[in-house]
Amino acid sequence: MKADYIVINNKEGLRALEALQASGRAMATPERVFVIQDQVIPANSPEVAMEQKRLAELAEHFGTQYMYGKSMAGNFMAQEIAETGDVVAGADPALLMVGAKGALGLKLAAAELTEALAGAEVAGKLTSELVVRVTGELAVGLDMRDAGMTLAALLKDRVNGETLVRFEDQTAGLSLDERMLLCGWCQTLGVGSAMFEQGTAKGTESMAEAVELNLSEVKPIYYNEEGPLAKVEKQAVKSVFIGGSQGGLLADIKLAAELVAGKQVARGMRFNVAPASSEIYYMAATAGYLTTIMQAGGLVLNQCALPPVQARIGAGEIMLSNDIHDEQDY
């Protein structure tokens, strides 16, 4: 299948662009290639700054579309570019979020990405398919991240890197953000791709087994009195981060503002909020959410900010985050 759009936004993507330049080949469709600087905004070291400079130079060299710090790549492609049936390729697993629009997001290695940039077909390696029928309604106080963790437990032994997870929305109607969260959460399972049934994406037709994700039965997994954390010794949290591609949505920032309104962040605690895009930043500022957060002692970071840049934690410290990542300094 051919990639309708290609996204370059990390080191793998940079390697792919450099390999294409070194080969002397032309880029097939530069108008459909997006170089999106979103991983470490602003740069947190001279090395990262040089990588970002190189990406900007290559974007200019090949005549691609280029953005710096406007939005996280998965959010931008899902909300503004991808349409039903499109194939979106890149090296970032967050591109699975385009499945919310009925598009197919594919994560490629650098060498595969180089060939795709040159116009070659991309091999999705989707040899199996699993249908997830989403039913019911979430209880008050839960959101689609709780459903994502439930989904991960449901599918962990059923999927692999060649599985396409195809969602069927049998609820009263999930929002685009909710569909993005479910598709994005599938990256933790290492699946080949994930998408909502809104037409058929190219190259994905097949019959498949089906499982049900009943939202009415979803319960908090990581934080509740009876769940896995109930027996873990309580520890002092030093930092809270609300942000990232799946944690910096407008609804997240609105809720954070409502929870801290009229209160003060505890002494010794760091509270950092980072909108996922400049548009969300603008809407949150216009609605007064950012003012409320700052009045409570929170720090509002720039859009696309991630903990390893402005909100990193020290050795031995514990941070709570509503985003999907769980790694060093995050």
PDB file of N, CA and C in Angstrom, residues 174-229:
ATOM      1  N   LEU A 174     -18.719   7.914  20.734  1.00  0.00           N
ATOM      2  CA  LEU A 174     -17.490   8.392  21.357  1.00  0.00           C
ATOM      3  C   LEU A 174     -17.017   9.662  20.656  1.00  0.00           C
ATOM      4  N   SER A 175     -16.415  10.564  21.426  1.00  0.00           N
ATOM      5  CA  SER A 175     -15.861  11.782  20.833  1.00  0.00           C
ATOM      6  C   SER A 175     -14.558  11.452  20.112  1.00  0.00           C
ATOM      7  N   LEU A 176     -14.081  12.392  19.304  1.00  0.00           N
ATOM      8  CA  LEU A 176     -12.810  12.195  18.620  1.00  0.00           C
ATOM      9  C   LEU A 176     -11.682  12.002  19.627  1.00  0.00           C
ATOM     10  N   ASP A 177     -11.665  12.803  20.684  1.00  0.00           N
ATOM     11  CA  ASP A 177     -10.624  12.656  21.711  1.00  0.00           C
ATOM     12  C   ASP A 177     -10.663  11.270  22.336  1.00  0.00           C
ATOM     13  N   GLU A 178     -11.855  10.754  22.616  1.00  0.00           N
ATOM     14  CA  GLU A 178     -11.976   9.426  23.225  1.00  0.00           C
ATOM     15  C   GLU A 178     -11.491   8.342  22.272  1.00  0.00           C
ATOM     16  N   ARG A 179     -11.800   8.468  21.000  1.00  0.00           N
ATOM     17  CA  ARG A 179     -11.307   7.487  20.024  1.00  0.00           C
ATOM     18  C   ARG A 179      -9.792   7.576  19.895  1.00  0.00           C
ATOM     19  N   MET A 180      -9.263   8.801  19.931  1.00  0.00           N
ATOM     20  CA  MET A 180      -7.811   8.982  19.865  1.00  0.00           C
ATOM     21  C   MET A 180      -7.119   8.310  21.050  1.00  0.00           C
ATOM     22  N   LEU A 181      -7.711   8.440  22.239  1.00  0.00           N
ATOM     23  CA  LEU A 181      -7.109   7.836  23.422  1.00  0.00           C
ATOM     24  C   LEU A 181      -7.087   6.314  23.314  1.00  0.00           C
ATOM     25  N   LEU A 182      -8.170   5.715  22.841  1.00  0.00           N
ATOM     26  CA  LEU A 182      -8.208   4.253  22.716  1.00  0.00           C
ATOM     27  C   LEU A 182      -7.209   3.763  21.668  1.00  0.00           C
ATOM     28  N   CYS A 183      -7.172   4.407  20.521  1.00  0.00           N
ATOM     29  CA  CYS A 183      -6.211   3.993  19.493  1.00  0.00           C
ATOM     30  C   CYS A 183      -4.783   4.218  19.978  1.00  0.00           C
ATOM     31  N   GLY A 184      -4.554   5.360  20.617  1.00  0.00           N
ATOM     32  CA  GLY A 184      -3.215   5.656  21.111  1.00  0.00           C
ATOM     33  C   GLY A 184      -2.762   4.687  22.176  1.00  0.00           C
ATOM     34  N   TRP A 185      -3.696   4.254  23.022  1.00  0.00           N
ATOM     35  CA  TRP A 185      -3.326   3.326  24.088  1.00  0.00           C
ATOM     36  C   TRP A 185      -2.836   1.996  23.523  1.00  0.00           C
ATOM     37  N   CYS A 186      -3.263   1.654  22.331  1.00  0.00           N
ATOM     38  CA  CYS A 186      -2.853   0.384  21.723  1.00  0.00           C
ATOM     39  C   CYS A 186      -1.353   0.330  21.469  1.00  0.00           C
ATOM     40  N   GLN A 187      -0.686   1.490  21.464  1.00  0.00           N
ATOM     41  CA  GLN A 187       0.763   1.459  21.245  1.00  0.00           C
ATOM     42  C   GLN A 187       1.478   0.761  22.387  1.00  0.00           C
ATOM     43  N   THR A 188       0.871   0.755  23.600  1.00  0.00           N
ATOM     44  CA  THR A 188       1.496   0.065  24.722  1.00  0.00           C
ATOM     45  C   THR A 188       1.489  -1.442  24.514  1.00  0.00           C
ATOM     46  N   LEU A 189       0.631  -1.927  23.629  1.00  0.00           N
ATOM     47  CA  LEU A 189       0.538  -3.354  23.339  1.00  0.00           C
ATOM     48  C   LEU A 189       1.444  -3.761  22.186  1.00  0.00           C
ATOM     49  N   GLY A 190       2.046  -2.781  21.527  1.00  0.00           N
ATOM     50  CA  GLY A 190       2.921  -3.082  20.408  1.00  0.00           C
ATOM     51  C   GLY A 190       2.207  -3.627  19.188  1.00  0.00           C
ATOM     52  N   VAL A 191       0.941  -3.265  18.993  1.00  0.00           N
ATOM     53  CA  VAL A 191       0.187  -3.780  17.844  1.00  0.00           C
ATOM     54  C   VAL A 191       0.671  -3.133  16.560  1.00  0.00           C
ATOM     55  N   GLY A 192       0.283  -3.741  15.437  1.00  0.00           N
ATOM     56  CA  GLY A 192       0.656  -3.179  14.139  1.00  0.00           C
ATOM     57  C   GLY A 192      -0.043  -1.867  13.871  1.00  0.00           C
ATOM     58  N   SER A 193      -1.329  -1.804  14.200  1.00  0.00           N
ATOM     59  CA  SER A 193      -2.078  -0.565  14.059  1.00  0.00           C
ATOM     60  C   SER A 193      -3.422  -0.718  14.749  1.00  0.00           C
ATOM     61  N   ALA A 194      -4.148   0.394  14.850  1.00  0.00           N
ATOM     62  CA  ALA A 194      -5.468   0.383  15.471  1.00  0.00           C
ATOM     63  C   ALA A 194      -6.314   1.447  14.795  1.00  0.00           C
ATOM     64  N   MET A 195      -7.599   1.153  14.576  1.00  0.00           N
ATOM     65  CA  MET A 195      -8.447   2.124  13.901  1.00  0.00           C
ATOM     66  C   MET A 195      -9.914   1.859  14.193  1.00  0.00           C
ATOM     67  N   PHE A 196     -10.709   2.922  14.115  1.00  0.00           N
ATOM     68  CA  PHE A 196     -12.146   2.789  14.255  1.00  0.00           C
ATOM     69  C   PHE A 196     -12.771   2.503  12.902  1.00  0.00           C
ATOM     70  N   GLU A 197     -13.788   1.691  12.908  1.00  0.00           N
ATOM     71  CA  GLU A 197     -14.479   1.288  11.691  1.00  0.00           C
ATOM     72  C   GLU A 197     -15.295   2.459  11.158  1.00  0.00           C
ATOM     73  N   GLN A 198     -14.706   3.193  10.223  1.00  0.00           N
ATOM     74  CA  GLN A 198     -15.407   4.298   9.570  1.00  0.00           C
ATOM     75  C   GLN A 198     -15.107   4.198   8.077  1.00  0.00           C
ATOM     76  N   GLY A 199     -15.451   3.093   7.496  1.00  0.00           N
ATOM     77  CA  GLY A 199     -14.981   2.787   6.158  1.00  0.00           C
ATOM     78  C   GLY A 199     -13.791   1.855   6.306  1.00  0.00           C
ATOM     79  N   THR A 200     -13.246   1.379   5.229  1.00  0.00           N
ATOM     80  CA  THR A 200     -12.165   0.403   5.281  1.00  0.00           C
ATOM     81  C   THR A 200     -10.871   1.004   4.774  1.00  0.00           C
ATOM     82  N   ALA A 201      -9.859   0.994   5.597  1.00  0.00           N
ATOM     83  CA  ALA A 201      -8.550   1.503   5.185  1.00  0.00           C
ATOM     84  C   ALA A 201      -7.936   0.552   4.168  1.00  0.00           C
ATOM     85  N   LYS A 202      -7.137   1.134   3.270  1.00  0.00           N
ATOM     86  CA  LYS A 202      -6.550   0.349   2.195  1.00  0.00           C
ATOM     87  C   LYS A 202      -5.700  -0.787   2.744  1.00  0.00           C
ATOM     88  N   GLY A 203      -5.891  -1.989   2.215  1.00  0.00           N
ATOM     89  CA  GLY A 203      -5.049  -3.117   2.550  1.00  0.00           C
ATOM     90  C   GLY A 203      -5.361  -3.792   3.860  1.00  0.00           C
ATOM     91  N   THR A 204      -6.540  -3.537   4.452  1.00  0.00           N
ATOM     92  CA  THR A 204      -6.809  -4.108   5.768  1.00  0.00           C
ATOM     93  C   THR A 204      -8.027  -5.022   5.783  1.00  0.00           C
ATOM     94  N   GLU A 205      -8.583  -5.367   4.611  1.00  0.00           N
ATOM     95  CA  GLU A 205      -9.803  -6.157   4.581  1.00  0.00           C
ATOM     96  C   GLU A 205      -9.544  -7.597   5.052  1.00  0.00           C
ATOM     97  N   SER A 206     -10.322  -8.050   6.021  1.00  0.00           N
ATOM     98  CA  SER A 206     -10.246  -9.446   6.463  1.00  0.00           C
ATOM     99  C   SER A 206     -11.348  -9.727   7.465  1.00  0.00           C
ATOM    100  N   MET A 207     -11.602 -11.013   7.696  1.00  0.00           N
ATOM    101  CA  MET A 207     -12.530 -11.411   8.748  1.00  0.00           C
ATOM    102  C   MET A 207     -11.701 -11.612  10.023  1.00  0.00           C
ATOM    103  N   ALA A 208     -12.303 -11.351  11.174  1.00  0.00           N
ATOM    104  CA  ALA A 208     -11.517 -11.436  12.407  1.00  0.00           C
ATOM    105  C   ALA A 208     -12.384 -11.847  13.582  1.00  0.00           C
ATOM    106  N   GLU A 209     -11.709 -12.363  14.632  1.00  0.00           N
ATOM    107  CA  GLU A 209     -12.416 -12.633  15.888  1.00  0.00           C
ATOM    108  C   GLU A 209     -12.751 -11.305  16.550  1.00  0.00           C
ATOM    109  N   ALA A 210     -13.678 -11.333  17.487  1.00  0.00           N
ATOM    110  CA  ALA A 210     -14.117 -10.107  18.134  1.00  0.00           C
ATOM    111  C   ALA A 210     -14.174 -10.277  19.643  1.00  0.00           C
ATOM    112  N   VAL A 211     -13.882  -9.185  20.362  1.00  0.00           N
ATOM    113  CA  VAL A 211     -14.024  -9.144  21.809  1.00  0.00           C
ATOM    114  C   VAL A 211     -14.812  -7.877  22.147  1.00  0.00           C
ATOM    115  N   GLU A 212     -15.347  -7.828  23.351  1.00  0.00           N
ATOM    116  CA  GLU A 212     -16.143  -6.672  23.762  1.00  0.00           C
ATOM    117  C   GLU A 212     -15.420  -5.884  24.850  1.00  0.00           C
ATOM    118  N   LEU A 213     -15.388  -4.572  24.688  1.00  0.00           N
ATOM    119  CA  LEU A 213     -14.924  -3.670  25.731  1.00  0.00           C
ATOM    120  C   LEU A 213     -16.159  -2.931  26.238  1.00  0.00           C
ATOM    121  N   ASN A 214     -16.693  -3.404  27.352  1.00  0.00           N
ATOM    122  CA  ASN A 214     -17.901  -2.816  27.930  1.00  0.00           C
ATOM    123  C   ASN A 214     -17.494  -1.698  28.882  1.00  0.00           C
ATOM    124  N   LEU A 215     -17.710  -0.457  28.471  1.00  0.00           N
ATOM    125  CA  LEU A 215     -17.295   0.683  29.274  1.00  0.00           C
ATOM    126  C   LEU A 215     -18.002   0.731  30.622  1.00  0.00           C
ATOM    127  N   SER A 216     -19.200   0.159  30.681  1.00  0.00           N
ATOM    128  CA  SER A 216     -19.954   0.155  31.940  1.00  0.00           C
ATOM    129  C   SER A 216     -19.281  -0.701  33.002  1.00  0.00           C
ATOM    130  N   GLU A 217     -18.404  -1.622  32.572  1.00  0.00           N
ATOM    131  CA  GLU A 217     -17.728  -2.507  33.515  1.00  0.00           C
ATOM    132  C   GLU A 217     -16.310  -2.054  33.858  1.00  0.00           C
ATOM    133  N   VAL A 218     -15.878  -0.935  33.271  1.00  0.00           N
ATOM    134  CA  VAL A 218     -14.527  -0.434  33.518  1.00  0.00           C
ATOM    135  C   VAL A 218     -14.422   0.122  34.928  1.00  0.00           C
ATOM    136  N   LYS A 219     -13.358  -0.247  35.611  1.00  0.00           N
ATOM    137  CA  LYS A 219     -13.078   0.261  36.943  1.00  0.00           C
ATOM    138  C   LYS A 219     -11.647   0.806  36.965  1.00  0.00           C
ATOM    139  N   PRO A 220     -11.357   1.749  37.864  1.00  0.00           N
ATOM    140  CA  PRO A 220      -9.979   2.249  37.952  1.00  0.00           C
ATOM    141  C   PRO A 220      -9.022   1.091  38.208  1.00  0.00           C
ATOM    142  N   ILE A 221      -7.902   1.074  37.505  1.00  0.00           N
ATOM    143  CA  ILE A 221      -6.954  -0.026  37.656  1.00  0.00           C
ATOM    144  C   ILE A 221      -5.742   0.397  38.476  1.00  0.00           C
ATOM    145  N   TYR A 222      -5.166   1.551  38.161  1.00  0.00           N
ATOM    146  CA  TYR A 222      -3.906   1.918  38.788  1.00  0.00           C
ATOM    147  C   TYR A 222      -4.081   2.681  40.097  1.00  0.00           C
ATOM    148  N   TYR A 223      -5.230   3.252  40.329  1.00  0.00           N
ATOM    149  CA  TYR A 223      -5.371   4.067  41.537  1.00  0.00           C
ATOM    150  C   TYR A 223      -6.740   3.870  42.167  1.00  0.00           C
ATOM    151  N   ASN A 224      -6.840   2.945  43.082  1.00  0.00           N
ATOM    152  CA  ASN A 224      -8.069   2.752  43.847  1.00  0.00           C
ATOM    153  C   ASN A 224      -7.735   1.923  45.081  1.00  0.00           C
ATOM    154  N   GLU A 225      -8.639   1.914  46.033  1.00  0.00           N
ATOM    155  CA  GLU A 225      -8.357   1.268  47.322  1.00  0.00           C
ATOM    156  C   GLU A 225      -8.288  -0.255  47.244  1.00  0.00           C
ATOM    157  N   GLU A 226      -8.846  -0.846  46.204  1.00  0.00           N
ATOM    158  CA  GLU A 226      -8.883  -2.308  46.130  1.00  0.00           C
ATOM    159  C   GLU A 226      -8.029  -2.866  44.988  1.00  0.00           C
ATOM    160  N   GLY A 227      -7.453  -1.983  44.193  1.00  0.00           N
ATOM    161  CA  GLY A 227      -6.700  -2.431  43.028  1.00  0.00           C
ATOM    162  C   GLY A 227      -5.253  -2.731  43.337  1.00  0.00           C
ATOM    163  N   PRO A 228      -4.415  -2.859  42.303  1.00  0.00           N
ATOM    164  CA  PRO A 228      -3.006  -3.245  42.467  1.00  0.00           C
ATOM    165  C   PRO A 228      -2.215  -2.340  43.392  1.00  0.00           C
ATOM    166  N   LEU A 229      -2.582  -1.060  43.477  1.00  0.00           N
ATOM    167  CA  LEU A 229      -1.815  -0.157  44.329  1.00  0.00           C
ATOM    168  C   LEU A 229      -2.196  -0.243  45.800  1.00  0.00           C
TER     169      LEU A 229
END
